Short mmCIF file of C-alpha atoms and ligand atoms in Angstrom, two decimals:
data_model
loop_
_atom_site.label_atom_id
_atom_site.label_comp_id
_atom_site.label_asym_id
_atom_site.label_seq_id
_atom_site.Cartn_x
_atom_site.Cartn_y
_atom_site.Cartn_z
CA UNK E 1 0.00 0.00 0.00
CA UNK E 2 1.40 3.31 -0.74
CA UNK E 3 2.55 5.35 2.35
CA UNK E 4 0.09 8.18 1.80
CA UNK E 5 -3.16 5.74 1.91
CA UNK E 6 -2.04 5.10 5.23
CA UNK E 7 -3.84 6.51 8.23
CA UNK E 8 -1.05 8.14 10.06
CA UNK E 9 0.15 9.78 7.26
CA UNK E 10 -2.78 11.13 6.16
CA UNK E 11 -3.45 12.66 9.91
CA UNK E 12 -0.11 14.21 9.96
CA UNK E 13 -1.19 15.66 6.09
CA UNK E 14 -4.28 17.23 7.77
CA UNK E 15 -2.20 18.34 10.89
CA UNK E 16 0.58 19.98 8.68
CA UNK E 17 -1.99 21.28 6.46
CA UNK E 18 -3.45 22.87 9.55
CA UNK E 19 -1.04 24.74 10.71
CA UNK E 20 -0.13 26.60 7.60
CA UNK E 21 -3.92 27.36 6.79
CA UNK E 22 -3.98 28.23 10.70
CA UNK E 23 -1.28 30.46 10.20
CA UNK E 24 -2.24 32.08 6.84
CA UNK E 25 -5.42 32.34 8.07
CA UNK E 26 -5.10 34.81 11.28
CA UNK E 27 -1.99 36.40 9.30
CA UNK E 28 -5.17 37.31 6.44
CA UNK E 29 -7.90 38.40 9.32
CA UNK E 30 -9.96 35.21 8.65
CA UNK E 31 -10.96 34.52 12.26
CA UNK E 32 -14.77 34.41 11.57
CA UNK E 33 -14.65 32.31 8.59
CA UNK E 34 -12.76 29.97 10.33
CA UNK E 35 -14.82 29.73 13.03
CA UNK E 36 -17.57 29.30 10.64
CA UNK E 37 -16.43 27.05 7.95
CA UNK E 38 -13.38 25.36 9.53
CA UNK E 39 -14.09 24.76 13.17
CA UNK E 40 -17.22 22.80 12.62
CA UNK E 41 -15.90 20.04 11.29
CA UNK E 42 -12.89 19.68 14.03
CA UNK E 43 -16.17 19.73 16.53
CA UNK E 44 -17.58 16.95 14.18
CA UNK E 45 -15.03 14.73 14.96
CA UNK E 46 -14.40 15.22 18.29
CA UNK E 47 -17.89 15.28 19.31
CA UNK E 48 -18.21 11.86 17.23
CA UNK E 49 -15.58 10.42 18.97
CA UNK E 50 -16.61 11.85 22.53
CA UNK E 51 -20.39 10.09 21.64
CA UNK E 52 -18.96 6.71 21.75
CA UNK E 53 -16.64 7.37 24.76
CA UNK E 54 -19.33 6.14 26.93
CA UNK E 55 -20.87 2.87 25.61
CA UNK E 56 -17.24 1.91 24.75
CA UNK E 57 -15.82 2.10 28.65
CA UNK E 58 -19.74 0.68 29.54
CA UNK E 59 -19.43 -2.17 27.58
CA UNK E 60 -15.67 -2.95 27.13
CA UNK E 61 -15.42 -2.27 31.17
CA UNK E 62 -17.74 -5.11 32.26
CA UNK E 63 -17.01 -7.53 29.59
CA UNK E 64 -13.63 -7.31 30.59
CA UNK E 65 -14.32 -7.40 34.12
CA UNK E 66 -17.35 -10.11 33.73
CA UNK E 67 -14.80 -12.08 31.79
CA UNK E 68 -12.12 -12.51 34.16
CA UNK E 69 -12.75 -15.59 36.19
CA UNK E 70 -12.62 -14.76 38.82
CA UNK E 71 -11.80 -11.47 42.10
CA UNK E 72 -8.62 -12.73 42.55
CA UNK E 73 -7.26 -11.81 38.69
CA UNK E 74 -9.34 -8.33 39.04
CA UNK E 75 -7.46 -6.98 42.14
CA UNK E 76 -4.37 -8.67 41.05
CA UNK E 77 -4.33 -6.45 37.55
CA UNK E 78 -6.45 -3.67 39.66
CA UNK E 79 -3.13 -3.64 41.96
CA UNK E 80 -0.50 -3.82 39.50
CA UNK E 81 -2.15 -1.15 37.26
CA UNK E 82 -2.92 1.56 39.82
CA UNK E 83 0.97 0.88 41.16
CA UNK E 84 2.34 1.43 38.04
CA UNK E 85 0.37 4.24 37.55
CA UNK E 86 1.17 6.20 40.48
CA UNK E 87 5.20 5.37 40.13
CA UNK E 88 5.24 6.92 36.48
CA UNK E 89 3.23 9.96 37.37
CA UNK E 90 6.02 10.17 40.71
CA UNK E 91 8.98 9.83 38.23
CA UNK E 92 7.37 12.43 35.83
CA UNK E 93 6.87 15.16 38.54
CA UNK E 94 10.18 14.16 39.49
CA UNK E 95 11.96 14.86 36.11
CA UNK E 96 10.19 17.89 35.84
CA UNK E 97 11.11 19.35 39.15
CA UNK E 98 14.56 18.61 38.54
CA UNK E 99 14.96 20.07 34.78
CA UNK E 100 12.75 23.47 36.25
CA UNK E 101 15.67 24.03 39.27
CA UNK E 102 18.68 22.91 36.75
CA UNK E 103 17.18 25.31 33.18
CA UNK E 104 15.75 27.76 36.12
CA UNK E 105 13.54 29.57 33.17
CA UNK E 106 11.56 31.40 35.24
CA UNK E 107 14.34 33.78 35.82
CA UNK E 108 14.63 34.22 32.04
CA UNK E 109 10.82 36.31 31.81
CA UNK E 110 12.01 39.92 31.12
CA UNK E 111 10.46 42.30 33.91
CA UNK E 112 8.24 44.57 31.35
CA UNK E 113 6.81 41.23 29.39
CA UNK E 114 5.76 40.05 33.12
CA UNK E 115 3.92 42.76 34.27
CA UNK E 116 1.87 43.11 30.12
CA UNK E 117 1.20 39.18 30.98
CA UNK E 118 -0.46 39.33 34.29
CA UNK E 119 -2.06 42.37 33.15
CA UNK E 120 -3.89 40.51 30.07
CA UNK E 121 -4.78 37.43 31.62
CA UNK E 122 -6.15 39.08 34.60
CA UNK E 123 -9.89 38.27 33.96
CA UNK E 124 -8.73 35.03 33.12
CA UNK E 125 -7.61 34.26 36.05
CA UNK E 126 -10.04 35.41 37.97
CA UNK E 127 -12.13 32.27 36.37
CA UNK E 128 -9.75 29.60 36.50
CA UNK E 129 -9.52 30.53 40.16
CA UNK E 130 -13.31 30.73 40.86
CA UNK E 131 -13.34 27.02 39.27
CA UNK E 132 -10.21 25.99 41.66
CA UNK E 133 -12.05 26.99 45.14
CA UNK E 134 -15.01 25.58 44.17
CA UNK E 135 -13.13 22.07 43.68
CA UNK E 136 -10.84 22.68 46.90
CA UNK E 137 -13.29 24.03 49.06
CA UNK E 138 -15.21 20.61 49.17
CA UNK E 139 -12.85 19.37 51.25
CA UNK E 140 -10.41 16.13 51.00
CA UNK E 141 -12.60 13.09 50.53
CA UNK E 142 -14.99 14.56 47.99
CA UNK E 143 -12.42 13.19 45.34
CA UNK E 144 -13.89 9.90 46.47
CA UNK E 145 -17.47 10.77 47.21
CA UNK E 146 -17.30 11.92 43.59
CA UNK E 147 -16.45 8.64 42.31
CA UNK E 148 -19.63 6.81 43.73
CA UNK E 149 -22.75 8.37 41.54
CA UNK E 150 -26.21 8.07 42.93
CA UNK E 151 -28.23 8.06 39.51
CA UNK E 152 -26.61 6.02 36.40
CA UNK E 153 -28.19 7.59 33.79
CA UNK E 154 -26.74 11.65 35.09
CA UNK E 155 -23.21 10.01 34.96
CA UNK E 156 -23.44 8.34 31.63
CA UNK E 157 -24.46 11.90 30.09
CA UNK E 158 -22.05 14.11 31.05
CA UNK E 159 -18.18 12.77 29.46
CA UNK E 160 -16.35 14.66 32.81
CA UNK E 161 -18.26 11.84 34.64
CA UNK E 162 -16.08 9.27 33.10
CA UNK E 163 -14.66 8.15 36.56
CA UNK E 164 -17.74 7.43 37.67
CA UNK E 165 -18.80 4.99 34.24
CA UNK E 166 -15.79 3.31 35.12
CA UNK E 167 -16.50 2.90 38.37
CA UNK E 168 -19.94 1.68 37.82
CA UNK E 169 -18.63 -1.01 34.92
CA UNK E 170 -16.42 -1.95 37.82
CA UNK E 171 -18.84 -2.55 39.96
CA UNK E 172 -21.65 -4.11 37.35
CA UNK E 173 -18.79 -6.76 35.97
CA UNK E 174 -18.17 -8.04 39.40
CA UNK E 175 -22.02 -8.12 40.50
CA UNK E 176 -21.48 -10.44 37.11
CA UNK E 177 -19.02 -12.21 38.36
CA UNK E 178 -20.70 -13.41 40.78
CA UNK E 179 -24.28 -14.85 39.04
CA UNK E 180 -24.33 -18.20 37.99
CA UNK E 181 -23.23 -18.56 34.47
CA UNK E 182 -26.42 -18.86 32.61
CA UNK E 183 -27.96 -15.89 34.37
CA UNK E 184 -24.77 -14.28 33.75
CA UNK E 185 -24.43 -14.67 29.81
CA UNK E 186 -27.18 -12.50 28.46
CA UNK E 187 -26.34 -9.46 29.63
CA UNK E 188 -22.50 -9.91 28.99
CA UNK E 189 -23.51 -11.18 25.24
CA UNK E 190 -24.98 -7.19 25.65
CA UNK E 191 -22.20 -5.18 26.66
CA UNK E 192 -19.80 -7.47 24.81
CA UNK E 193 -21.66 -7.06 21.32
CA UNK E 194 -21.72 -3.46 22.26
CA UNK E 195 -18.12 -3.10 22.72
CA UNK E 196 -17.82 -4.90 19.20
CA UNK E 197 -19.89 -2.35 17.34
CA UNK E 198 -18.50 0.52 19.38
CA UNK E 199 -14.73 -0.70 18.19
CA UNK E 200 -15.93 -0.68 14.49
CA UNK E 201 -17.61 2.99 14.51
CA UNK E 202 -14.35 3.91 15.45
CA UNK E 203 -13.20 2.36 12.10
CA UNK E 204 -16.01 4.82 10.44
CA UNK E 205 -15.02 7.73 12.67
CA UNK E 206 -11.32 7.94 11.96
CA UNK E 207 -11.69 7.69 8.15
CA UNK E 208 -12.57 11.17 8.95
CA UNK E 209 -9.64 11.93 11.20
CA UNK E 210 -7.66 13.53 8.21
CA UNK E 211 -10.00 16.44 8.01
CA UNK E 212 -10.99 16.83 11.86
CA UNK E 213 -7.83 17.19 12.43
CA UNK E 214 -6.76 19.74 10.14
CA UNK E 215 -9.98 22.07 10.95
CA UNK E 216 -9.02 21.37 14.67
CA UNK E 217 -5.63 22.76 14.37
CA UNK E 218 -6.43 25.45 12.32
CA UNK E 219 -9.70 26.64 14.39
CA UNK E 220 -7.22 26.27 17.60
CA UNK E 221 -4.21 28.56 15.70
CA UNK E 222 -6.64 30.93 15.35
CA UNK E 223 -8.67 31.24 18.22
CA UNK E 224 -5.30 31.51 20.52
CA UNK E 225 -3.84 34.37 18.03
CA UNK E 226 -6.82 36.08 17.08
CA UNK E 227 -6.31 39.11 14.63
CA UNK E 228 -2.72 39.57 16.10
CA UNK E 229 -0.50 36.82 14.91
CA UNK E 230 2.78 38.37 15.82
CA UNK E 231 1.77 38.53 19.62
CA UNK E 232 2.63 34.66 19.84
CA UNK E 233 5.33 34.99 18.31
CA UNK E 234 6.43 37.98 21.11
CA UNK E 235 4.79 34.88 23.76
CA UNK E 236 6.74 32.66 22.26
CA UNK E 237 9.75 34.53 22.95
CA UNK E 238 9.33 35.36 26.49
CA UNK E 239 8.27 32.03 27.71
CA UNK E 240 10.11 29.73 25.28
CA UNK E 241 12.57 28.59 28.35
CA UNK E 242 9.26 27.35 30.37
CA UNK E 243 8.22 25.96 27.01
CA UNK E 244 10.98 23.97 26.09
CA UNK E 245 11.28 23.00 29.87
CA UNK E 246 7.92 21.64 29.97
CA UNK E 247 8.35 19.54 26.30
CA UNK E 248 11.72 18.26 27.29
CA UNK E 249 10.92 16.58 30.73
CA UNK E 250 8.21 15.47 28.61
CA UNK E 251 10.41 13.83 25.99
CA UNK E 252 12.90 12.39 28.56
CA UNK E 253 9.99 10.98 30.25
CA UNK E 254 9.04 9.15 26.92
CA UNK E 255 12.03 8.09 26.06
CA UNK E 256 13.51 7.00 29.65
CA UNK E 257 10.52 5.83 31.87
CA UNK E 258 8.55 4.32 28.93
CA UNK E 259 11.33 3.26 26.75
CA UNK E 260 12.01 1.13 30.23
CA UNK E 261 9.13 -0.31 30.79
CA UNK E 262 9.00 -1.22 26.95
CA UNK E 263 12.04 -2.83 27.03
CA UNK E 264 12.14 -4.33 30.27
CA UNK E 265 8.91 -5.35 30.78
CA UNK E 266 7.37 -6.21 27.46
CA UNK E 267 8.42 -8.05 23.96
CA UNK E 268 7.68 -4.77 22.24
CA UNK E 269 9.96 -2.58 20.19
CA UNK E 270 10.36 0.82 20.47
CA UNK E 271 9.33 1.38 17.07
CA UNK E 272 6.32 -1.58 16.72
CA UNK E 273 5.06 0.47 19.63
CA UNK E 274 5.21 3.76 18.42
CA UNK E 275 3.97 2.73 15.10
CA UNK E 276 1.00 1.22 16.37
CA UNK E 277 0.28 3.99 18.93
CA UNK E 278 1.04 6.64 16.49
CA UNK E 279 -2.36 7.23 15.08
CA UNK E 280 -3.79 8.01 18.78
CA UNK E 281 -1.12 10.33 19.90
CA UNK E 282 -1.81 12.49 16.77
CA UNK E 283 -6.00 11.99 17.72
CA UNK E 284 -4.50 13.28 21.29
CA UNK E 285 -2.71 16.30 19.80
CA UNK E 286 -5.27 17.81 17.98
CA UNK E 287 -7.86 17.01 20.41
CA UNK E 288 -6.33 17.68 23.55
CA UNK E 289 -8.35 15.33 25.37
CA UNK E 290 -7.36 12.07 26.46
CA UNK E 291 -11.01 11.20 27.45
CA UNK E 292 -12.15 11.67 23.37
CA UNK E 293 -8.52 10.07 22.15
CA UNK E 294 -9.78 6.68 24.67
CA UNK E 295 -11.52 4.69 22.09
CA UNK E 296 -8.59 5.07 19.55
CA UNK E 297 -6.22 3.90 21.90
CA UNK E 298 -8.19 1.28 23.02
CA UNK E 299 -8.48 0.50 19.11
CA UNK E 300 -4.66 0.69 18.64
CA UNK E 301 -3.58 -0.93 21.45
CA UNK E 302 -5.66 -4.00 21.11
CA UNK E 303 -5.87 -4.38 17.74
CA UNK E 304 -2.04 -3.27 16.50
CA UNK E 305 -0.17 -3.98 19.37
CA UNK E 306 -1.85 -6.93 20.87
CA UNK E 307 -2.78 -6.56 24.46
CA UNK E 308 -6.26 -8.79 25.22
CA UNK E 309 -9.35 -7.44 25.13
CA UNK E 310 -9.98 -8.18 29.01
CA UNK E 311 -6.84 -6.08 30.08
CA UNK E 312 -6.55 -2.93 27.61
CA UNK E 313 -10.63 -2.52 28.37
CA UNK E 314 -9.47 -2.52 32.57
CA UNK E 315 -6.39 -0.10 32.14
CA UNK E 316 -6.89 2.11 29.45
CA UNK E 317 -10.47 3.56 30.45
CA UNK E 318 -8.85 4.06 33.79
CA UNK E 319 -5.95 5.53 32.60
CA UNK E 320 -7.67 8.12 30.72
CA UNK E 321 -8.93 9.63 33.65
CA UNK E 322 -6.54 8.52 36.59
CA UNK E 323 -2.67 8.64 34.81
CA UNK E 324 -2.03 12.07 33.53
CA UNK E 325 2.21 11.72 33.41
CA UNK E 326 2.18 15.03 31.18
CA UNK E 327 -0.47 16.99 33.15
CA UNK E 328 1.61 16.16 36.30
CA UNK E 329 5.43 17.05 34.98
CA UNK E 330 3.51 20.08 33.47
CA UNK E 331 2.10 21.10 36.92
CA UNK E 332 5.36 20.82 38.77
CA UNK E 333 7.06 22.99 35.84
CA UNK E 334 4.79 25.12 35.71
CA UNK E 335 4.38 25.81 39.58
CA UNK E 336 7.99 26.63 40.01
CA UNK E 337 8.29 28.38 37.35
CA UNK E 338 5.72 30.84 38.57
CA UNK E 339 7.18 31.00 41.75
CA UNK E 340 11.01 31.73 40.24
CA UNK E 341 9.74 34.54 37.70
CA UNK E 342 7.71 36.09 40.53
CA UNK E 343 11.34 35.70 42.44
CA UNK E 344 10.38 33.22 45.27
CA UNK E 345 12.22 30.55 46.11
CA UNK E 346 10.86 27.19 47.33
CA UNK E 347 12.35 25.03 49.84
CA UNK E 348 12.81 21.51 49.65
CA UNK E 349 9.87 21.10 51.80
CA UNK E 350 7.37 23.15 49.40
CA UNK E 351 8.60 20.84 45.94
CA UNK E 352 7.59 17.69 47.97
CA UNK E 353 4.57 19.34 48.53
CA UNK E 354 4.12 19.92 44.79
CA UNK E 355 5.38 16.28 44.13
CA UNK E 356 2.15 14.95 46.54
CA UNK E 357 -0.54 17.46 45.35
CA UNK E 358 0.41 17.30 41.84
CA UNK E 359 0.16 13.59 42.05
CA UNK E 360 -2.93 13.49 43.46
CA UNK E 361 -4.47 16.61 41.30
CA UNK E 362 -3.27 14.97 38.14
CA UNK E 363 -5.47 11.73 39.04
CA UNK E 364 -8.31 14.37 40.08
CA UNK E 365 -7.67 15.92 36.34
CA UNK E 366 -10.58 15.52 34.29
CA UNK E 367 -9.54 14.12 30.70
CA UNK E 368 -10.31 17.48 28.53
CA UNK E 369 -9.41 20.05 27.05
CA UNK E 370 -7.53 22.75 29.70
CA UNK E 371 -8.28 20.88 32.96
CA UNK E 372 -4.47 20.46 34.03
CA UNK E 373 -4.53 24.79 34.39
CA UNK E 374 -7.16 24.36 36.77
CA UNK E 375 -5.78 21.64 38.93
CA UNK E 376 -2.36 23.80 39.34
CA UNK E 377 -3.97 26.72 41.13
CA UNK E 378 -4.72 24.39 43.65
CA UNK E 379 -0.68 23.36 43.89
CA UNK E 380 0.30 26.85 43.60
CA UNK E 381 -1.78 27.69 46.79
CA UNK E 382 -0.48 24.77 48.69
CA UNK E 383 2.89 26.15 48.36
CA UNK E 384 1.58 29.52 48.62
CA UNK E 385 2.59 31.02 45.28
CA UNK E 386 0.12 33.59 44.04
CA UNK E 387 -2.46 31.96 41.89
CA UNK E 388 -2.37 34.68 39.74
CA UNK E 389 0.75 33.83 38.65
CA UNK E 390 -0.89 31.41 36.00
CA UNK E 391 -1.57 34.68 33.95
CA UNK E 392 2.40 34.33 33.05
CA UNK E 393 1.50 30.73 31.34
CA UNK E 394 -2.14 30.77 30.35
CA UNK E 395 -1.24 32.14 26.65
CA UNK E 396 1.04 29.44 26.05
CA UNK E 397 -1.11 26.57 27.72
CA UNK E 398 -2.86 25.16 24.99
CA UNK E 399 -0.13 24.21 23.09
CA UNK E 400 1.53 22.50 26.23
CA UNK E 401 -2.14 21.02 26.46
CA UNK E 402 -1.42 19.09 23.44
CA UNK E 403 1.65 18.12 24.00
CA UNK E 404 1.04 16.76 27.85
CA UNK E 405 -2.35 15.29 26.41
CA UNK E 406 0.06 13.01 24.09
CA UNK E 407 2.11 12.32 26.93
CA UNK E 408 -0.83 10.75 28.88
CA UNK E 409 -2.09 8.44 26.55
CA UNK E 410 1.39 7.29 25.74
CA UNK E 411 1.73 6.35 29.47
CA UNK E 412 -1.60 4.57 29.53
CA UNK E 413 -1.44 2.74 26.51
CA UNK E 414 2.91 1.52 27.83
CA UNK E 415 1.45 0.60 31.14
CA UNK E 416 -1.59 -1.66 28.83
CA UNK E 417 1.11 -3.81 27.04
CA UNK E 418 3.21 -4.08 30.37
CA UNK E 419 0.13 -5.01 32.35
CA UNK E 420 -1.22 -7.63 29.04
CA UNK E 421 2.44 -8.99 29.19
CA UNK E 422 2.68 -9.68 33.09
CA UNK E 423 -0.54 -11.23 32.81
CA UNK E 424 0.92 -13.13 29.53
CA UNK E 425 -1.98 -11.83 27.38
CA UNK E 426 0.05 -9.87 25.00
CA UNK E 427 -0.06 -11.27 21.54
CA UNK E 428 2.22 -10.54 18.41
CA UNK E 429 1.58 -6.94 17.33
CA UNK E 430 -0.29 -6.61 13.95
CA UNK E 431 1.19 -3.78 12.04
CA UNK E 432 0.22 -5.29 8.96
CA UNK E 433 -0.78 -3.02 5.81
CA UNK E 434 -4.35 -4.58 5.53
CA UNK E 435 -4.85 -3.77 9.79
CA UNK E 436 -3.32 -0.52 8.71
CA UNK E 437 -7.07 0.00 6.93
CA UNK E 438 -8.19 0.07 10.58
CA UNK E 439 -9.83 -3.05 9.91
CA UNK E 440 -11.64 -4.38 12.44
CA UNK E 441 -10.07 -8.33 13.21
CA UNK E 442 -12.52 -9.50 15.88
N1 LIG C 1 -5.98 17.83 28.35
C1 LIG C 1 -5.37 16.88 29.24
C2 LIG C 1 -5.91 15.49 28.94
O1 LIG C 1 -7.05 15.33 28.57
C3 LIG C 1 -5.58 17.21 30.67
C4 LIG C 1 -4.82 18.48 30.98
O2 LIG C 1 -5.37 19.57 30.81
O3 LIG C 1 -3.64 18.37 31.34
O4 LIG C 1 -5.21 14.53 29.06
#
């Protein structure tokens, strides 16, 4: 097959594509037209791929669950998963507190470009914070509380409710579990029929990826530059340091904690995985939401790079909203740098306190579009740096949302094939040319 037929390349065409109309397009003043004839059909896609979000954990989640024989092999993977997890997103706020105190960019913001930044963003802030108290002041177990629904049918239509779906899959599966088989099987047959047609209308759905993505870059290029191209280019300048801090601890994250768990830990290749994942960090760039990119890693990683059905349909939905790697390194970047361009220093006590809270806030993290910006007001008042401080950042953040966003699902899908291979339910990975038609095997 020739390479441009193939999916990947074709999503990198629209991406590429994009960014020059994006470009061209607020250099020319065409900010309403793109809104208007562009954007729609990045919303197309995403919203497509957001509609199937649910029925795919719902009935992926409890076939997977219903289908493992028994508690024991649940909490075993449960307990493995969440472990793993938790150590990645440790090492990643790790590497980034390290690379922000060795590159120290915050000291790099000229005074006059600080003062113009906090100025703009001001009003900004002023909602990001209203959305942080409101999270914080419901004190330390609503995390938790939040987790346990008390109507099914209000979860399952709101996609920030995601936790809970996978929570109440969880739950469903093992009630499952638990019935004798023949009052068991008709409801599984159900949810595992649903998962099957769920998998294929992601087939459908990414035939179109090509063109969301290209109206979703350009509609983004344009809505963060407005009428005034050059001023990102000036924000580019100025916070390039914090930029490249952020997308560096990012890469060495990649490369080092993943590339070891690949190698150690599963029969994959660097490049088999990346090939296979490929398609879904692109989906995860342009969408910036891990929660829409879920079903086509779930697609990629079962299909291309072999992990069973039963354990990519336990770790991946819970990955999505639980292991946020990139949100977390991005946090504990971002949270000193505020603090060293505002000139404060924090003691070794205060970046262990960002290493906890932005552990636990990037688990709290919903999986869309901006949440991580949110979540770090809440670290930057535990270490008491002026929440306002995120007016130095905000004009920069979504591209760093992309960028983290590709970071989490990486980590998800890496901790799927290490997870499939401990529990020896990792099969040879298909890359072949005829798969690469995302053709549905099963
Ligand atoms: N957009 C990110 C995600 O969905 C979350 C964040 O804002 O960091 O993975």
């Amino acid at each position: 097959m020739p390479w441009y037929k193939k999916l990947h390349w074709q999503i990198i065409l629209g991406l590429v594509l994009g960014l020059i109309y994006g470009v061209i397009a607020a250099s020319q003043g065409w900010v309403k037209f793109t809104s208007d004839w562009i954007t729609p059909f990045g919303t197309i896609f995403i919203n497509a791929l957001k509609l199937i979000g649910v029925p795919l954990v719902l009935g992926s989640l409890v076939t997977g669950v219903a289908s493992l024989s028994d508690i024991k092999k649940l909490s075993r993977i449960g307990g493995r998963t969440i472990l793993i997890y938790v150590s990645t997103t440790i090492v990643a706020v790790t590497i980034g507190l390290v690379i922000v105190n060795v590159v120290r960019p915050g000291d790099r913001v000229p005074e006059q470009m600080r003062l113009e930044l906090q100025e703009t963003y001001s009003a900004d802030v002023e909602r990001r914070e209203a959305a942080a108290t409101e999270t914080r002041d419901r004190g330390p177990l609503a995390m938790f509380v939040d987790m346990v629904p008390d109507n099914f049918f209000s979860s399952a239509s709101n996609n920030r409710n995601m936790l809970q779906v996978v929570i109440i899959s969880i739950v469903l599966g093992i009630g499952l579990i638990q019935l004798p088989q023949e009052k068991a099987k008709p409801l599984v047959d159900v949810f595992d029929s649903l998962s099957h047609v769920v998998i294929r209308l992601v087939d459908l759905i990414m035939k179109m990826a090509p063109i969301g993505v290209f109206a979703l870059i350009g509609g983004t290029i344009t809505s963060v530059t407005g009428d005034d191209p050059s001023q990102i280019l000036q924000l580019l300048g100025a916070l390039g340091f914090y930029m490249m801090t952020v997308v560096g601890g990012m890469i060495l994250h990649i490369i080092f904690t993943y590339g070891f768990l690949l190698k150690t830990m599963t029969p994959l290749s660097f490049k088999t995985f990346y090939q296979g994942i490929a398609p879904a960090q692109l989906v995860a760039f342009s969408t910036s939401s891990s929660g829409a990119t879920l079903p086509v890693t779930m697609e990629r990683v079962e299909e291309k790079l072999g992990a069973s059905e039963e354990v990519s349909s336990f770790v991946l939905p819970l990955g999505a909203t639980i292991n946020m790697d990139g949100t977390a390194l991005y946090q504990a970047v971002a949270a000193v740098f505020i603090a060293q361009s505002l000139g404060m220093g924090l003691s070794i006590g205060a970046q262990l306190t960002i290493v906890l809270t932005a552990v636990m806030a990037s688990i709290g993290t919903p999986a869309v579009p901006g949440a991580g910006i949110i979540m770090l007001v809440i670290i930057l008042e535990s270490v008491g740096v002026p929440s306002a401080g995120i007016a130095l950042i905000l004009g920069v953040d979504r591209i760093l949302d992309m960028l983290r966003t590709v970071t989490n699902i990486t980590g998800d899908a890496t901790v799927a094939c290490v997870v499939a291979h401990a529990e020896g339910e990792l099969r040879a990975p298909d890359l072949s040319e005829e798969n690469d038609r995302m053709v549905s095997h099963r």
